[in-house]
Short mmCIF file of C-alpha atoms in Angstrom, two decimals:
data_model
loop_
_atom_site.label_atom_id
_atom_site.label_comp_id
_atom_site.label_asym_id
_atom_site.label_seq_id
_atom_site.Cartn_x
_atom_site.Cartn_y
_atom_site.Cartn_z
CA MET A 1 -64.16 -146.95 2.88
CA VAL A 2 -62.82 -148.80 -0.46
CA VAL A 3 -64.63 -145.97 -2.68
CA LEU A 4 -63.32 -143.48 -0.52
CA ASN A 5 -59.46 -144.35 -0.73
CA VAL A 6 -59.67 -144.61 -4.65
CA ALA A 7 -61.75 -141.42 -5.37
CA VAL A 8 -59.52 -139.54 -3.18
CA LEU A 9 -56.03 -141.40 -5.02
CA GLY A 10 -57.82 -141.79 -8.48
CA TYR A 11 -58.50 -137.81 -8.45
CA ASN A 12 -56.17 -136.54 -11.22
CA ALA A 13 -53.84 -139.65 -11.17
CA LEU A 14 -52.58 -139.63 -14.52
CA HIS A 15 -51.09 -136.33 -14.16
CA TYR A 16 -49.70 -135.91 -10.93
CA PRO A 17 -47.17 -136.48 -9.59
CA TYR A 18 -44.80 -135.76 -12.27
CA LEU A 19 -43.58 -139.02 -14.46
CA GLU A 20 -40.58 -140.49 -12.91
CA ASN A 21 -38.32 -142.27 -14.59
CA ASP A 22 -38.21 -145.48 -12.63
CA GLU A 23 -42.00 -146.13 -13.78
CA GLY A 24 -40.91 -146.05 -17.38
CA THR A 25 -38.12 -148.75 -16.40
CA TYR A 26 -40.40 -151.13 -14.84
CA VAL A 27 -43.38 -150.32 -17.72
CA SER A 28 -40.67 -150.87 -20.31
CA GLN A 29 -39.32 -154.47 -18.56
CA GLY A 30 -43.18 -155.75 -18.08
CA TRP A 31 -43.52 -154.82 -21.58
CA ALA A 32 -40.37 -157.09 -22.55
CA VAL A 33 -41.73 -159.97 -20.81
CA PHE A 34 -44.91 -160.24 -22.61
CA ALA A 35 -43.76 -158.71 -26.25
CA GLN A 36 -40.28 -159.58 -26.30
CA GLY A 37 -40.01 -162.78 -23.75
CA ARG A 38 -36.98 -161.13 -22.12
CA LEU A 39 -36.77 -160.05 -18.37
CA SER A 40 -35.99 -156.33 -19.55
CA PRO A 41 -35.31 -154.75 -23.10
CA TYR A 42 -31.83 -154.23 -22.29
CA THR A 43 -29.53 -156.66 -20.50
CA TYR A 44 -30.91 -157.39 -17.29
CA PHE A 45 -28.29 -156.78 -14.29
CA TYR A 46 -30.00 -158.11 -11.43
CA ASP A 47 -31.02 -155.00 -9.96
CA HIS A 48 -34.21 -156.43 -8.24
CA PRO A 49 -35.88 -159.63 -8.55
CA PRO A 50 -38.27 -159.74 -11.52
CA GLY A 51 -41.83 -160.49 -9.67
CA GLY A 52 -42.91 -156.83 -9.85
CA TRP A 53 -42.83 -156.37 -13.38
CA LEU A 54 -44.10 -159.62 -14.05
CA GLN A 55 -47.35 -158.68 -12.57
CA ILE A 56 -46.96 -155.28 -14.63
CA ALA A 57 -46.88 -157.57 -17.48
CA GLY A 58 -50.06 -159.41 -16.45
CA TRP A 59 -51.89 -156.24 -16.15
CA GLN A 60 -50.34 -154.88 -19.62
CA VAL A 61 -52.11 -158.44 -21.10
CA LEU A 62 -55.60 -158.00 -19.35
CA THR A 63 -55.67 -154.21 -20.60
CA GLY A 64 -54.79 -154.63 -24.33
CA GLY A 65 -50.92 -153.79 -24.31
CA ALA A 66 -48.80 -150.79 -22.75
CA ASP A 67 -50.80 -148.71 -24.95
CA GLY A 68 -53.95 -150.35 -24.53
CA LEU A 69 -56.91 -148.67 -22.95
CA PHE A 70 -55.17 -145.84 -21.16
CA GLY A 71 -53.01 -144.28 -23.56
CA HIS A 72 -49.30 -144.71 -22.75
CA GLY A 73 -48.02 -147.42 -20.76
CA ILE A 74 -47.07 -145.44 -17.35
CA ALA A 75 -51.08 -144.24 -17.48
CA SER A 76 -51.81 -147.95 -17.56
CA GLY A 77 -49.11 -149.02 -15.01
CA ARG A 78 -50.80 -145.92 -12.80
CA ILE A 79 -54.19 -147.56 -12.95
CA PHE A 80 -53.00 -150.82 -11.74
CA MET A 81 -51.27 -148.93 -8.87
CA LEU A 82 -55.05 -147.68 -7.93
CA ALA A 83 -56.16 -151.50 -8.19
CA LEU A 84 -53.43 -152.54 -5.96
CA HIS A 85 -54.19 -149.89 -3.62
CA ALA A 86 -58.27 -151.06 -3.41
CA GLY A 87 -56.84 -154.17 -2.68
CA SER A 88 -54.52 -152.76 0.23
CA THR A 89 -57.50 -150.82 1.50
CA LEU A 90 -59.64 -154.06 1.72
CA LEU A 91 -56.49 -155.83 3.70
CA VAL A 92 -56.13 -153.12 5.98
CA VAL A 93 -59.76 -153.44 7.02
CA ALA A 94 -59.78 -157.02 7.67
CA THR A 95 -56.06 -156.90 9.07
CA GLY A 96 -57.41 -154.06 11.87
CA ARG A 97 -60.17 -156.22 12.69
CA ARG A 98 -58.52 -158.98 13.14
CA LEU A 99 -56.01 -157.33 15.46
CA THR A 100 -58.85 -155.46 17.74
CA GLY A 101 -61.98 -157.79 17.15
CA SER A 102 -63.98 -154.64 16.03
CA LEU A 103 -64.79 -153.20 12.12
CA GLY A 104 -64.45 -149.73 13.54
CA ALA A 105 -60.60 -149.79 14.18
CA GLY A 106 -60.22 -151.59 10.92
CA LEU A 107 -62.11 -148.54 8.95
CA LEU A 108 -59.85 -146.11 11.23
CA ALA A 109 -56.76 -147.88 9.75
CA ALA A 110 -58.00 -147.78 6.27
CA LEU A 111 -59.20 -144.11 6.51
CA VAL A 112 -55.64 -143.20 7.93
CA PHE A 113 -53.81 -145.48 5.10
CA GLY A 114 -55.86 -143.81 2.49
CA LEU A 115 -55.35 -140.21 3.58
CA SER A 116 -51.92 -140.48 4.35
CA PRO A 117 -50.38 -137.23 2.38
CA TYR A 118 -47.02 -139.15 1.90
CA GLY A 119 -49.04 -142.03 0.48
CA ILE A 120 -51.36 -140.00 -1.83
CA GLU A 121 -48.48 -138.94 -3.77
CA PHE A 122 -46.22 -142.26 -3.96
CA HIS A 123 -49.27 -144.82 -3.88
CA ARG A 124 -49.84 -143.55 -7.88
CA ARG A 125 -46.59 -143.98 -9.06
CA VAL A 126 -45.53 -147.43 -10.96
CA LEU A 127 -43.26 -148.62 -7.85
CA LEU A 128 -42.34 -152.02 -7.00
CA ASP A 129 -42.78 -150.96 -3.25
CA ASN A 130 -46.64 -150.80 -3.84
CA ILE A 131 -46.53 -154.27 -4.84
CA ALA A 132 -44.51 -155.65 -2.34
CA ALA A 133 -46.96 -154.00 0.55
CA PHE A 134 -49.90 -155.66 -0.89
CA TRP A 135 -48.29 -158.88 -0.53
CA MET A 136 -46.62 -158.17 2.90
CA LEU A 137 -50.50 -157.28 3.92
CA ALA A 138 -51.68 -160.29 3.11
CA ALA A 139 -48.80 -162.72 4.55
CA PHE A 140 -49.71 -160.73 7.59
CA LEU A 141 -53.50 -161.30 7.55
CA LEU A 142 -53.38 -164.77 6.75
CA LEU A 143 -51.34 -165.42 9.88
CA LEU A 144 -54.44 -163.74 11.88
CA SER A 145 -56.69 -166.35 10.75
CA MET A 146 -59.09 -167.74 13.93
CA PRO A 147 -58.05 -170.77 13.80
CA LEU A 148 -54.89 -170.89 12.45
CA ARG A 149 -54.73 -173.60 9.88
CA LEU A 150 -51.83 -175.19 7.80
CA SER A 151 -53.54 -173.89 4.50
CA ARG A 152 -53.64 -170.46 5.88
CA VAL A 153 -49.82 -170.99 6.79
CA TRP A 154 -48.91 -172.36 3.79
CA LEU A 155 -50.49 -169.17 2.02
CA SER A 156 -48.93 -166.68 4.00
CA ALA A 157 -45.52 -168.21 3.42
CA VAL A 158 -46.42 -167.86 -0.44
CA ALA A 159 -47.37 -164.52 -0.32
CA LEU A 160 -44.50 -163.51 1.65
CA ALA A 161 -42.00 -165.09 -1.02
CA VAL A 162 -44.22 -163.25 -3.84
CA ALA A 163 -43.88 -159.63 -1.86
CA VAL A 164 -39.69 -160.63 -1.76
CA TRP A 165 -40.04 -161.16 -5.58
CA SER A 166 -41.69 -157.84 -5.96
CA LYS A 167 -39.00 -156.02 -4.14
CA GLU A 168 -36.24 -157.66 -2.01
CA ILE A 169 -36.79 -155.05 1.00
CA ALA A 170 -40.09 -157.05 1.78
CA VAL A 171 -37.39 -159.99 3.39
CA THR A 172 -37.01 -157.44 6.39
CA VAL A 173 -40.54 -158.42 7.80
CA LEU A 174 -39.67 -162.55 7.74
CA PRO A 175 -38.11 -163.01 11.10
CA ALA A 176 -41.66 -160.93 12.57
CA LEU A 177 -43.91 -163.35 10.53
CA ALA A 178 -42.06 -166.27 11.60
CA VAL A 179 -42.21 -165.86 15.04
CA LEU A 180 -45.99 -164.55 14.56
CA THR A 181 -46.28 -168.11 13.00
CA ALA A 182 -44.98 -169.96 16.18
CA ARG A 183 -46.80 -167.61 18.48
CA ARG A 184 -50.44 -168.30 16.95
CA ALA A 185 -50.15 -171.77 16.08
CA ALA A 186 -51.93 -174.42 18.37
CA PRO A 187 -49.73 -175.69 20.83
CA HIS A 188 -49.64 -179.31 19.55
CA ALA A 189 -48.71 -178.05 16.01
CA ARG A 190 -46.54 -175.23 16.70
CA TRP A 191 -43.29 -176.45 15.53
CA LEU A 192 -44.37 -178.07 12.47
CA SER A 193 -46.39 -174.56 11.46
CA PHE A 194 -43.20 -172.66 12.04
CA TRP A 195 -40.89 -174.73 10.35
CA THR A 196 -43.56 -175.68 7.24
CA TRP A 197 -43.97 -171.69 7.06
CA LEU A 198 -40.08 -170.85 7.48
CA THR A 199 -39.29 -173.78 4.94
CA LEU A 200 -41.83 -173.27 2.22
CA CYS A 201 -40.91 -169.19 2.04
CA LEU A 202 -37.39 -169.71 2.00
CA SER A 203 -37.48 -172.54 -0.88
CA LEU A 204 -39.83 -170.12 -3.00
CA ILE A 205 -37.15 -167.02 -2.20
CA SER A 206 -34.42 -169.35 -3.15
CA LEU A 207 -35.84 -169.48 -6.86
CA TYR A 208 -34.33 -166.64 -7.68
CA PRO A 209 -30.40 -167.26 -7.02
CA LEU A 210 -31.36 -170.38 -8.39
CA MET A 211 -32.58 -168.90 -11.67
CA ALA A 212 -29.40 -166.80 -11.49
CA LEU A 213 -27.33 -170.13 -11.35
CA LEU A 214 -29.25 -172.07 -14.10
CA ARG A 215 -28.41 -169.12 -16.32
CA GLY A 216 -24.67 -169.09 -15.24
CA GLU A 217 -25.12 -165.64 -13.70
CA LEU A 218 -24.79 -166.33 -9.93
CA PHE A 219 -20.62 -165.61 -9.47
CA PRO A 220 -19.06 -162.86 -11.14
CA TYR A 221 -17.05 -163.71 -14.06
CA GLY A 222 -13.17 -164.09 -13.56
CA GLU A 223 -13.14 -166.40 -10.47
CA LEU A 224 -13.34 -169.96 -9.93
CA LEU A 225 -17.12 -170.13 -9.70
CA GLY A 226 -17.93 -167.55 -12.35
CA GLY A 227 -15.85 -168.35 -15.76
CA ARG A 228 -14.04 -166.61 -17.97
CA ARG A 229 -16.79 -165.35 -20.14
CA PRO A 230 -18.40 -161.74 -19.38
CA HIS A 231 -21.37 -161.63 -17.91
CA VAL A 232 -23.45 -160.05 -15.04
CA SER A 233 -23.86 -161.48 -11.86
CA LEU A 234 -26.65 -161.60 -9.12
CA LEU A 235 -24.19 -161.40 -6.32
CA CYS A 236 -22.55 -158.63 -8.35
CA GLY A 237 -25.99 -156.82 -8.07
CA LEU A 238 -26.27 -157.45 -4.63
CA GLN A 239 -22.83 -156.13 -3.75
CA TRP A 240 -23.52 -152.83 -5.84
CA GLN A 241 -26.84 -152.09 -4.06
CA ALA A 242 -25.31 -152.35 -1.03
CA SER A 243 -22.56 -149.86 -1.67
CA ARG A 244 -24.42 -147.25 -2.47
CA SER A 245 -24.18 -144.05 -0.68
CA THR A 246 -22.87 -145.86 2.28
CA ASP A 247 -22.96 -143.92 5.87
CA GLY A 248 -23.02 -144.15 9.32
CA GLY A 249 -26.97 -144.69 9.04
CA ILE A 250 -29.10 -145.07 12.27
CA ALA A 251 -26.07 -143.88 14.13
CA ASP A 252 -24.91 -141.02 12.62
CA PHE A 253 -27.41 -138.09 12.88
CA GLY A 254 -26.32 -136.51 9.47
CA SER A 255 -26.51 -139.66 7.74
CA GLY A 256 -29.44 -139.79 4.80
CA PHE A 257 -31.61 -141.69 7.01
CA TRP A 258 -32.23 -139.50 9.62
CA GLN A 259 -32.72 -136.67 6.74
CA ASN A 260 -35.04 -138.45 5.03
CA ALA A 261 -36.82 -139.22 8.03
CA ILE A 262 -37.16 -135.84 9.37
CA HIS A 263 -38.69 -135.26 5.80
CA TRP A 264 -41.09 -138.24 6.44
CA ALA A 265 -42.01 -136.66 9.76
CA SER A 266 -42.49 -133.29 8.51
CA GLU A 267 -44.51 -134.18 5.85
CA ASP A 268 -46.94 -136.93 7.22
CA PRO A 269 -46.77 -136.38 11.33
CA VAL A 270 -49.83 -138.50 12.32
CA VAL A 271 -48.62 -141.40 10.35
CA VAL A 272 -44.99 -141.21 10.90
CA MET A 273 -44.88 -140.34 14.35
CA GLY A 274 -48.13 -141.54 15.83
CA GLY A 275 -47.56 -144.82 14.00
CA THR A 276 -44.07 -145.11 15.62
CA ALA A 277 -45.15 -144.49 18.66
CA ALA A 278 -47.94 -146.72 19.03
CA ALA A 279 -45.49 -149.23 17.56
CA LEU A 280 -43.64 -148.67 20.61
CA ALA A 281 -46.85 -149.10 22.55
CA CYS A 282 -47.51 -152.50 20.76
CA VAL A 283 -44.21 -153.92 21.72
CA VAL A 284 -44.04 -152.52 25.51
CA LEU A 285 -47.87 -152.66 26.64
CA VAL A 286 -49.36 -155.44 25.09
CA ARG A 287 -46.71 -158.65 24.77
CA ARG A 288 -49.34 -161.13 25.57
CA ASP A 289 -51.00 -160.00 22.28
CA PRO A 290 -48.95 -161.70 19.54
CA GLY A 291 -50.77 -159.93 16.52
CA LEU A 292 -50.24 -156.44 18.11
CA SER A 293 -46.76 -157.36 19.53
CA MET A 294 -45.71 -158.43 16.46
CA LEU A 295 -46.65 -155.72 14.42
CA GLY A 296 -44.72 -153.35 16.42
CA TRP A 297 -41.52 -155.80 15.81
CA LEU A 298 -42.64 -155.52 12.48
CA ILE A 299 -42.65 -152.01 11.88
CA PHE A 300 -39.27 -151.69 14.29
CA SER A 301 -37.59 -154.50 11.83
CA PHE A 302 -38.08 -152.14 9.17
CA TRP A 303 -36.94 -148.89 10.39
CA LEU A 304 -34.05 -150.79 11.39
CA PHE A 305 -33.63 -151.75 7.84
CA LEU A 306 -33.98 -147.96 6.50
CA GLY A 307 -31.33 -146.94 8.72
CA ARG A 308 -28.91 -149.63 8.13
CA GLY A 309 -26.53 -146.98 6.74
CA GLY A 310 -27.07 -147.67 2.69
CA LEU A 311 -28.98 -145.34 0.08
CA THR A 312 -32.54 -144.31 1.53
CA LEU A 313 -34.90 -142.74 -1.04
CA GLY A 314 -38.04 -141.13 -0.20
CA PHE A 315 -40.44 -143.84 -1.39
CA TYR A 316 -38.53 -146.49 0.73
CA LEU A 317 -41.11 -145.63 3.67
CA VAL A 318 -44.31 -146.79 0.95
CA PRO A 319 -44.43 -150.51 2.26
CA LEU A 320 -44.51 -149.27 5.86
CA LEU A 321 -47.30 -147.02 5.57
CA PRO A 322 -49.95 -149.51 6.07
CA PHE A 323 -48.58 -150.95 9.01
CA LEU A 324 -47.96 -147.87 10.69
CA ALA A 325 -51.74 -146.95 10.00
CA LEU A 326 -52.81 -150.82 11.73
CA ALA A 327 -50.88 -149.73 14.39
CA LEU A 328 -51.96 -146.35 15.16
CA ALA A 329 -55.78 -147.32 14.93
CA ALA A 330 -55.22 -150.57 16.98
CA VAL A 331 -54.02 -148.36 19.93
CA THR A 332 -56.09 -145.84 19.57
CA TRP A 333 -58.83 -148.14 19.65
CA ARG A 334 -57.62 -149.85 22.95
CA ALA A 335 -56.83 -146.43 24.94
CA ALA A 336 -60.43 -144.88 23.98
CA ARG A 337 -62.22 -148.48 24.99
CA ALA A 338 -60.05 -148.36 28.15
CA ALA A 339 -61.21 -144.86 28.75
CA GLY A 340 -64.89 -145.67 28.59
CA ASP A 341 -65.40 -144.60 25.07
CA ARG A 342 -67.05 -147.87 24.10
CA VAL A 343 -67.48 -148.54 20.54
CA PRO A 344 -69.83 -151.37 19.45
CA ARG A 345 -68.12 -153.96 17.60
CA GLN A 346 -70.53 -155.50 15.23
CA LYS A 347 -74.03 -153.86 16.05
CA GLY A 348 -74.99 -150.61 15.35
CA PRO A 349 -75.12 -147.66 17.86
CA VAL A 350 -78.84 -147.85 18.52
CA THR A 351 -78.69 -151.62 18.94
CA ALA A 352 -76.46 -151.26 21.69
CA VAL A 353 -78.09 -148.57 23.61
CA LEU A 354 -81.36 -150.52 23.39
CA ARG A 355 -79.63 -153.46 24.59
CA SER A 356 -77.96 -151.64 27.20
CA VAL A 357 -81.67 -150.02 28.52
CA VAL A 358 -83.40 -153.54 28.58
CA ALA A 359 -80.74 -154.71 30.69
CA LEU A 360 -81.25 -151.88 33.15
CA GLY A 361 -84.77 -152.21 33.16
CA CYS A 362 -84.82 -155.95 33.73
CA ALA A 363 -82.22 -155.30 36.35
CA GLY A 364 -84.36 -152.78 38.06
CA ARG A 365 -87.52 -155.09 37.69
CA SER A 366 -85.98 -158.02 39.14
CA SER A 367 -84.65 -155.79 42.52
CA SER A 368 -88.08 -154.36 43.25
CA ARG A 369 -89.61 -157.56 43.24
CA SER A 370 -86.99 -159.66 44.88
CA PRO A 371 -85.00 -156.84 47.20
CA GLY A 372 -83.93 -159.52 49.89
CA ARG A 373 -82.60 -162.02 47.49
CA GLY A 374 -79.87 -162.31 45.10
CA ASN A 375 -75.79 -161.96 45.72
CA GLY A 376 -75.67 -161.78 49.65
CA ASN A 377 -72.40 -163.63 49.05
CA GLY A 378 -71.41 -161.90 45.81
CA GLY A 379 -72.59 -164.51 43.29
CA THR A 380 -75.30 -165.33 41.21
CA LEU A 381 -78.04 -168.13 40.51
CA ASN A 382 -77.31 -170.68 37.94
CA PRO A 383 -80.64 -172.18 37.16
CA GLN A 384 -79.18 -175.11 35.34
CA MET A 385 -76.50 -176.28 37.88
CA GLY A 386 -78.56 -174.95 41.48
CA SER A 387 -75.38 -173.38 42.74
CA ARG A 388 -74.06 -169.65 42.70
CA ARG A 389 -71.51 -168.57 40.27
CA PRO A 390 -68.89 -166.47 41.85
CA SER A 391 -69.04 -162.87 40.44
CA THR A 392 -66.00 -160.98 39.12
CA GLY A 393 -65.17 -157.13 38.79
CA SER A 394 -65.61 -157.48 34.88
CA ARG A 395 -69.43 -158.42 35.05
CA ARG A 396 -72.17 -156.11 34.87
CA THR A 397 -74.79 -155.56 37.97
CA SER A 398 -77.37 -155.84 35.05
CA HIS A 399 -76.26 -159.25 34.14
CA ARG A 400 -76.29 -160.64 37.87
CA THR A 401 -79.15 -159.37 38.32
CA THR A 402 -81.54 -160.48 35.46
CA ARG A 403 -79.87 -163.81 35.63
CA SER A 404 -81.09 -163.90 39.67
CA SER A 405 -84.87 -162.99 38.00
CA LEU A 406 -86.32 -166.59 37.71
CA THR A 407 -89.28 -168.30 38.74
CA CYS A 408 -90.42 -172.11 38.81
CA THR A 409 -93.33 -172.92 36.87
CA CYS A 410 -95.60 -176.17 37.93
CA THR A 411 -97.94 -177.72 35.96
CA PRO A 412 -100.92 -179.55 37.83
CA THR A 413 -103.74 -181.76 36.14
CA SER A 414 -106.37 -179.16 35.83
CA THR A 415 -104.89 -175.64 36.61
CA THR A 416 -101.07 -174.18 35.67
CA ARG A 417 -100.02 -171.90 38.27
CA THR A 418 -96.97 -169.88 38.37
CA THR A 419 -95.12 -169.04 41.66
CA PRO A 420 -91.97 -166.72 42.22
CA TYR A 421 -89.28 -168.54 42.85
CA SER A 422 -87.45 -165.30 44.84
CA GLY A 423 -87.38 -164.84 49.04
CA LEU A 424 -86.03 -168.68 49.25
CA SER A 425 -82.66 -169.07 50.77
CA PRO A 426 -80.01 -171.90 50.15
CA ARG A 427 -78.89 -174.55 53.19
CA PRO A 428 -75.96 -176.78 53.02
CA THR A 429 -76.48 -180.62 52.56
CA THR A 430 -74.12 -183.51 52.34
CA THR A 431 -73.89 -183.85 49.20
CA GLY A 432 -72.14 -180.28 48.68
CA ARG A 433 -75.04 -179.09 46.59
CA PRO A 434 -77.42 -176.38 48.08
CA SER A 435 -81.02 -177.11 48.54
CA TRP A 436 -83.83 -174.99 48.75
CA THR A 437 -85.89 -173.78 52.29
CA PRO A 438 -88.89 -172.53 51.59
CA PRO A 439 -89.92 -169.35 53.66
CA SER A 440 -92.33 -169.60 56.52
CA GLY A 441 -95.81 -168.79 56.46
CA ARG A 442 -95.93 -169.67 52.56
CA SER A 443 -99.31 -171.15 52.09
CA SER A 444 -102.43 -170.95 50.15
CA THR A 445 -105.83 -171.84 50.53
CA THR A 446 -108.00 -172.75 47.46
CA THR A 447 -111.56 -172.82 46.73
CA GLY A 448 -113.91 -175.13 45.21
CA ALA A 449 -112.65 -178.05 43.87
CA ARG A 450 -109.41 -177.18 45.06
CA SER A 451 -108.07 -178.71 48.43
CA THR A 452 -106.26 -176.51 51.19
CA THR A 453 -102.81 -177.49 51.62
CA SER A 454 -100.16 -176.25 54.21
CA SER A 455 -97.38 -178.49 52.61
CA PRO A 456 -94.44 -177.05 51.23
CA HIS A 457 -94.37 -179.52 48.32
CA PRO A 458 -97.96 -179.19 46.34
CA SER A 459 -98.58 -182.31 44.57
CA SER A 460 -98.24 -180.48 41.69
CA CYS A 461 -94.63 -180.11 41.73
CA LYS A 462 -94.33 -183.56 40.68
CA THR A 463 -95.11 -183.04 37.00
CA PRO A 464 -92.64 -181.61 34.62
CA ARG A 465 -91.66 -178.20 35.07
CA ARG A 466 -89.58 -175.26 33.18
CA TRP A 467 -87.76 -171.97 33.86
CA VAL A 468 -89.06 -168.75 32.72
CA SER A 469 -88.29 -165.12 33.59
CA LEU A 470 -90.28 -162.65 35.61
CA SER A 471 -90.94 -160.68 32.96
CA SER A 472 -93.02 -163.21 31.22
CA ALA A 473 -94.66 -164.92 34.45
CA ARG A 474 -97.96 -164.08 35.78
CA PRO A 475 -99.18 -164.90 38.98
CA TRP A 476 -102.16 -167.33 39.23
CA THR A 477 -105.72 -165.60 39.73
CA THR A 478 -109.18 -166.86 41.66
CA PRO A 479 -112.08 -166.80 39.57
CA ASP A 480 -112.93 -163.48 41.02
CA ARG A 481 -110.32 -162.10 39.67
CA SER A 482 -108.47 -161.28 42.80
CA PRO A 483 -105.07 -162.04 43.22
CA ALA A 484 -104.15 -165.42 45.29
CA SER A 485 -101.56 -165.78 47.54
CA THR A 486 -98.73 -167.90 46.25
CA ARG A 487 -96.36 -170.32 47.57
CA GLY A 488 -93.14 -171.63 46.60
CA CYS A 489 -92.43 -174.42 44.69
CA PRO A 490 -89.30 -175.93 46.28
CA SER A 491 -87.47 -179.11 46.14
CA THR A 492 -85.19 -181.15 48.22
CA SER A 493 -82.12 -181.08 45.67
CA ALA A 494 -81.04 -179.25 43.09
CA ARG A 495 -81.35 -182.15 40.73
CA SER A 496 -85.20 -182.42 41.45
CA ILE A 497 -85.67 -178.62 40.30
CA LEU A 498 -84.61 -179.62 37.03
CA GLY A 499 -87.23 -182.29 36.57
#
């Protein structure tokens, strides 16, 4: 799946789509980090956190600079996006498997994610949204670990902080991941996990305003805390971002959000419309599943941010694409299983079919050998406890029948005989545990050195016994090869049966 997604995205990736000015901006800022020791080749005015192009700078160092192995800086950046896309595909597969317990669902989510028409265009471009999406997926996957350890909680908080440092839009998923941490943690460590995750994540995110404060660029100049020296400031940058193209947002059908939403739905209807509908199903129908329900809330919190009433650009949808694909694949997989189209989770289809045939064969054999035995009260025999196990509607008939197909193997001093343990009926005792009454007329006559015995408790039953299946047991035969009559080997209590 990774090879397929990389092949689809990598084909002609250096020439399509056209080179965007934002790509040149981020590549040049990455170059300035290792070439000039600055956050930008010009004055850094806190338009975005610098974590994204710090990672681009690290990639340029590994590949020999901005003009190293790939000809020019944007080409190098697009190869970096290709590597991130491969990593995101792996994370989508693992997340889908954790959400549904099925590798097939993870592969389906990765296929939807990799073949998204909108993603094929924007996953190639050098965008901070692609970097943030990778770390958002990592933070979500770490919280789905089983069991959820504190080390995974801390790593998830670090991953989300890196996502916010890559692009501030990732902060919109923080409430959903915080609730997921509390819901998936063990009861005795729930509040510890929640508060450590939230504290660590917010502490790492707060390093961004702390950096501005140490540089003397947190408050605008001319104010009481900003001083009189002209300079850029973080608060001015945030105010500028919030004031760009303000409109009615989600409440105004003529706003930029609805125009872009209609464009997204027309360009990629399967992922956008299907994933959003699946997110609604996750919120409404599977509230008890913490992973799926919080996935739905994560998607809707991101939609609410996009409809806040500010500037909405086309590539703002990029961080949401893998989560829409996960919701669509998970709900589709669950619906298919509920409809009876069961797909094996970890075994191949041939193995699953063979196991079903063997179970049905054992059921038919046991029912033909002991038609009068079994589940008169809707239960199954448990040989290790000597009691009946209540059956439920979800248990398959083959399980009930094969578990009741048991024999008692008695080992005498000179001859080993195996007698079927079918046809016995339980009778109540004062201890509350059933003992077994042999059927009437069950006696056998031996020849030669063996004596004739009509007692229901042969002396050979005093030796240790073991439980075997009817499929591997053979009746005792006399020297003339004719099958001898067998008799049961009951005991006065279930404890003596266990030997």
